[in-house]
Structures are given as structure tokens and as C-alpha cells.
Amino acid sequence: MIAFIIQRLLQSILVMVAVAFVAFSLFAYVGDPVAIMLGVDFNETDKARMIAELGLDRPFYVQFANFVGNAIQGNFGLSYRLARPVDQLIFERLPATLELSFLAAILALIVGVPMGVYTGLKRDSWLSRIFLTVSLIGVSLPTFLIGILLILVFSVMLNWLPSFGRGQVVPIGWWTTGLLTISGLKALILPSITLGLFQMTLIMRLVRSEMLEVLRTDYIKFARARGLTNRAVNFGHALKNTLVPVITITGLQLGAIIAFAISTETVFQWPGMGQLFIQSVTFADVPVMAAYLCLMAFFFVVINLIVDLLYYAVDPRLRVDRGVAGGHAG
Amino acid sequence: MAPPRANRPLLEVRDLRVEFPTRRGTLVAVDGVSFHIDPGEVLGVVGESGAGKSLTGTAIIGLLEPPGRIAAGEILLEGRRIDNLPYEAMRRIRGREIGAVFQDPLTSLNPLYTIGRQLIETVSTHLDLSPAEARERAIRLLQEVGIPGAEHRIDHYPHQFSGGMRQRVVIALALCANPRLIVADEPTTALDVSIQAQIISLLKRLCREHGAAVMLVTHDMGVIAETADRVAVMYAGRIVEIGPVGDVIREARHPYTAGLMGSIPKIGRHEERLAQIDGAMPRLNEIPRGCAFNPRCPQAFERCRQERPRPVAAGRSIVACWLYDGAAPTRATTEMANE
């Protein structure tokens, strides 16, 4: 178990170094920072001085080591566009994106799993058919279109919910939250539905197909032959066996939600990291882009690690000491 | 030693018919099957794969998978019809009055729960016991089925047990609530030959101790000979012969049963090659008119191809064959007289 965690940690570090290398390469290939910072009017002495200041005359591996060393401390340098420390910019915007993403993920889970279980158990009911048809729409419509449609109906036509922004936020330390004010909560509804809808339909379809698969197994049939109640069979035995794949997909999707919140944030003018990233791309603001890339990779790696550990919690076949199992097998 | 014949059979199956509606017409998988099981009796059901023996067992425990359904006939448990009960009423009978043992112990247990949890939930579903009592009962059951160190092993997961040990756990699960009848569907087929005999004798001993009757579905005549009191031979969804196990093995009456017995190798007798029945059992959509066995039967005559034989008494057995019907031609009569 501990060996497994250490192995996974080492793999994660390897992934992070690789991503850091890609992020570092951005500086070399996306524009020339010296030219950008000096502007049009400069002389060769200024240029040489700046190159020395930025450490660009040093060997490549030293530069990379410096970059990684700084990145670990959260220091990604100054934004070209806003001339402010990148970590500050990101941390200002992190709460908005994380709140939106987690709400979307929770929404997807608490609606998607029960719908999946229902459609798996009552395959032929008309409600299942409706769920499945609606889920097709959820899977096939692009996110931005759903966002625009929701704005049209609930903001423009009904005037119930705000169409953009986070509403009023409350600071807690460096974190700002929209969960404590009415206007903040109202502002969260439409974007989180928009962001979570695709994942919700995905989870629903996944749970459904896993349920159908598990319900055919011998141990479910045997559980029925033992006279267990439907409730015990369906939820105690069947649902738990569908959890391993569901956890995997949900974990990966959580990373995807955070990373691809970009289009939702754009549609709703959500002041999150996605919006910051889009603006940075437009201005070739490499330090922000590099930091965003590293942060997203970090989220993915951490989530994957958590998913792997959850397997252990769910499936006893993984956590058993092999010596014991081998001794009795035969 | 046959148990004393009780007044009322424990289980009675009358003219059971199981159908599968398909796009290309209805398949009849079990056709007009009738038999009974007395309290404490072991009834063996033999036949080739697809003869309908497992489906008969599944129909009795009420777990036919749609679109399969009981199209006709009735199943009575202690005189009460159970084939038309609502799901919830039938659920209370499963496990409590009719236990089941399935073919593959490797897949019969839920891999995510300890065997203790699975035993305890079965015990407490059917019996009104405190959690501590239920656990005690579970440990006692594991000891009875011969799991060494049951107090400790109860908290292990199924994958920590070998195949034979898992089938013991499955038997313990079937016996949780002391059912009157156990439907054992090929309980040894998936096991090593060396383990098979242990499991069969365990099943037999435990059912005797618990006073449970057994419907033992298998294609292994050896298992039947060792275990069963009576045996029913099935072919193409029908029972062709049913009778005391010694009679059926020593003087098989139906030509199919005779062929089946002839195909068993006998120790101590040197044979060039084993006897075999030519041809194969018909598919469900190609069952011939008259007797289902007639195309393969060495003694078939015109009537076998026209009319389906009725079950008639022959000695202590009941046989569905025109050779033994009163109106049969002389050839069979002389054969019987010679016995």
C-alpha cells in the first residue's frame, strides 16, 4: 500500500516535470520576451543588460532548473500584459473557477448517478426513455450553446437569474466565495448547470451501462436467490460494483471540468482562470499561460492520485496482502 | 436408504412449460414437465446441456429471466402454489424455504463484501436475530461446511478463498435460514475433480442434518448415482424417465436413458470404445413431431414419429416411451417379459 503510494507519487512528479518542460518551452517559442518588454526603441546595451538580468544568457538546463525551482514556490514571474506577479493573478481568480467547477461536478453526480441507476433498473419505463433522449441532447449540444440558451430563457425572457459575473462575493482570507450571498448563489446557478450538464449525462449513461452489466452477473442472481430485498440487491450489491468505473470517470471529468471551464467562463463573463487564460493567449502573455498549464497538470495529477486511493477503499481485491491470498488459493 | 414416503410431497411440479418468445416464434424450453420431491429426498435431474434441467430449477425459485416465462403448469410447495406469486411474496420464500446453490462458486459471491457480511445479511433477511446472534450463526454455518478457522475467516473476502472453499461458503449461504428444499444447479461442474466428491458428500450430509430435500441438477451420472434417491432424465425439455436411482441405472427403460448409461465407462471392464448415441439433441426450434428422441432412437417405429408418448408406469419408474405403453407392439412386450 505504502509502496504503491510512493510509486504513484514518483510517477506524478515525473508527469509534472514533463509538463513544466513544455511550459518552459513556451518562453522560447511563443514570441521573444526581451523584444516584447523593450518595445520598439532600444539599443544593444539595454538588450544585453536585460538578457543578463533575466538569466537568458545562461545554459539551457540552468534556466530550466531555475524555472522549476521558482514554479515550486509559486513564482512564475511577472505578467507581460498586466505587469503583476502571475501567482497573484491566478490566486485571485482560482476561487471563482474552483467554486464553479466543484458545484458543477457535484450537480453532475447527485443528478447523474440516481438517473443512471433508475434507467438501469427500469429499462423499459417511459421516464427512462425520456432521460435517455434528454441525455442525448446533453451529450451532443456544445457547452456554449447551452449557456446561451439558458441565458436567453432565464435571464432575458424570465429575468430570474443574472446573465454574467459572480454577483456579490465575500472574502475569507485570500479566498473569495459566492456561496454566502444570495446574489452570489444566483449567479452560480446558470454557469454550473451549463458546465455540469455534459458530465451529468455522461455519468448517467455510464452508471446505466455499468448497472446493466452488473445486474447480469451471477452474484446478483445469487443474491436474489438468497431472498434479499430488491433494495439490498440493487443498492447494496449492484450499485457498489458499478462504483470503480464511475469513480475513474468522475475523477477524470473533474479535471476536465476545471480545465474546460474556459468556454463557460467566457459565455458568462465569469472572472475565473479560464477567462484569464483566454485573455493571456490573445496577448501572448507567456508567464500566465505557463503557470496555467502547470496548475492544470497539478490538478489532474492530484485528482488521479485521489482516484487511485479511492479504488483501494472500494475494491478489497486490491488492498489484500498477496501473501495471505496466495496461501489459501488453490 | 430412501426416506419414508410422506403423505404430501414437499414440492410438486405439474405440467410445467417454460417458453421464450423470440422474433422467430416461441421456443419451448421446458415442455410438460411433472415431478415431485418428498421431504428430505434427493432428486437428481440429468440430461445434456440444453435439456431444460437448469431452467426447471430456475423456474422453481422464480428467477426466470425475461422474456422467459412459465407459460403453463403449476409449481406447488407443500400444497401451496408458488409459480404465480407476486415478486415480494416469492422473495420471502427464496432463501427461507427454497435455497439455491449455483454452478460457479467463483462468480456466485459478491467480490466487494466479506463472506461474513453476505452470510449475516442473508441470515437477518429471513430470521429475526440480533446482529451478534446473526454473526454467531454465520460462524456456526461456516464451521458446519468445514471452513477451518471460521471465526477468523468470516471477515475475509471471497477472493481469499479457493474454488472448493468458496462453494462451501455458497452452501452455507443456501442453508442460512434452514430451507426445506435446496435447488443445486451443477454444484460441482466448475470444480476440480478431486474437490467434487468432497462437495457432493458435504451437500448430502448437511441436507440430511438440516432435513432439507435437494433437487440436484447435473449432467454427471456418477454424482447422481452416489447422491440421489430418485432420478429424472430430461431430453429436449421433457422428462423421459423418472424413477428410483438404482432402477434407472441398472435397468434403464427409455432408449435414451439406456444410451446414456451405456456411454459411462466402467472400471474393470476393458472396452475398445465407449458406446455413444448417434446424432445430437435437437435445437429448441427443431424438436421433431412425436417423441423428441425418435430420430436418434434405435427402436423407433411409426407411432414414435406421429404421437408424443404419455408417461406410463413401468416397474417403479415412470417412462414416456411407446415401448412401454399398453398399446405398444409385441417387440417391446417380449423384451419386457424377458427381464
PDB file of C-alpha atoms in Angstrom, chain B residues 103-106 186-192 196:
ATOM      1  CA  GLN B 103     -22.708 -23.679 -10.687  1.00  0.00           C
ATOM      2  CA  ASP B 104     -19.738 -21.362 -10.400  1.00  0.00           C
ATOM      3  CA  PRO B 105     -18.582 -20.516  -6.876  1.00  0.00           C
ATOM      4  CA  LEU B 106     -16.062 -18.051  -8.291  1.00  0.00           C
ATOM      5  CA  GLU B 186     -24.473 -28.174 -11.313  1.00  0.00           C
ATOM      6  CA  PRO B 187     -22.817 -27.522  -7.937  1.00  0.00           C
ATOM      7  CA  THR B 188     -19.584 -29.329  -8.809  1.00  0.00           C
ATOM      8  CA  THR B 189     -19.176 -28.720 -12.529  1.00  0.00           C
ATOM      9  CA  ALA B 190     -16.816 -25.787 -12.101  1.00  0.00           C
ATOM     10  CA  LEU B 191     -14.622 -27.530  -9.535  1.00  0.00           C
ATOM     11  CA  ASP B 192     -11.546 -29.739  -9.725  1.00  0.00           C
ATOM     12  CA  GLN B 196     -16.104 -32.549  -6.452  1.00  0.00           C
TER      13      GLN B 196
END
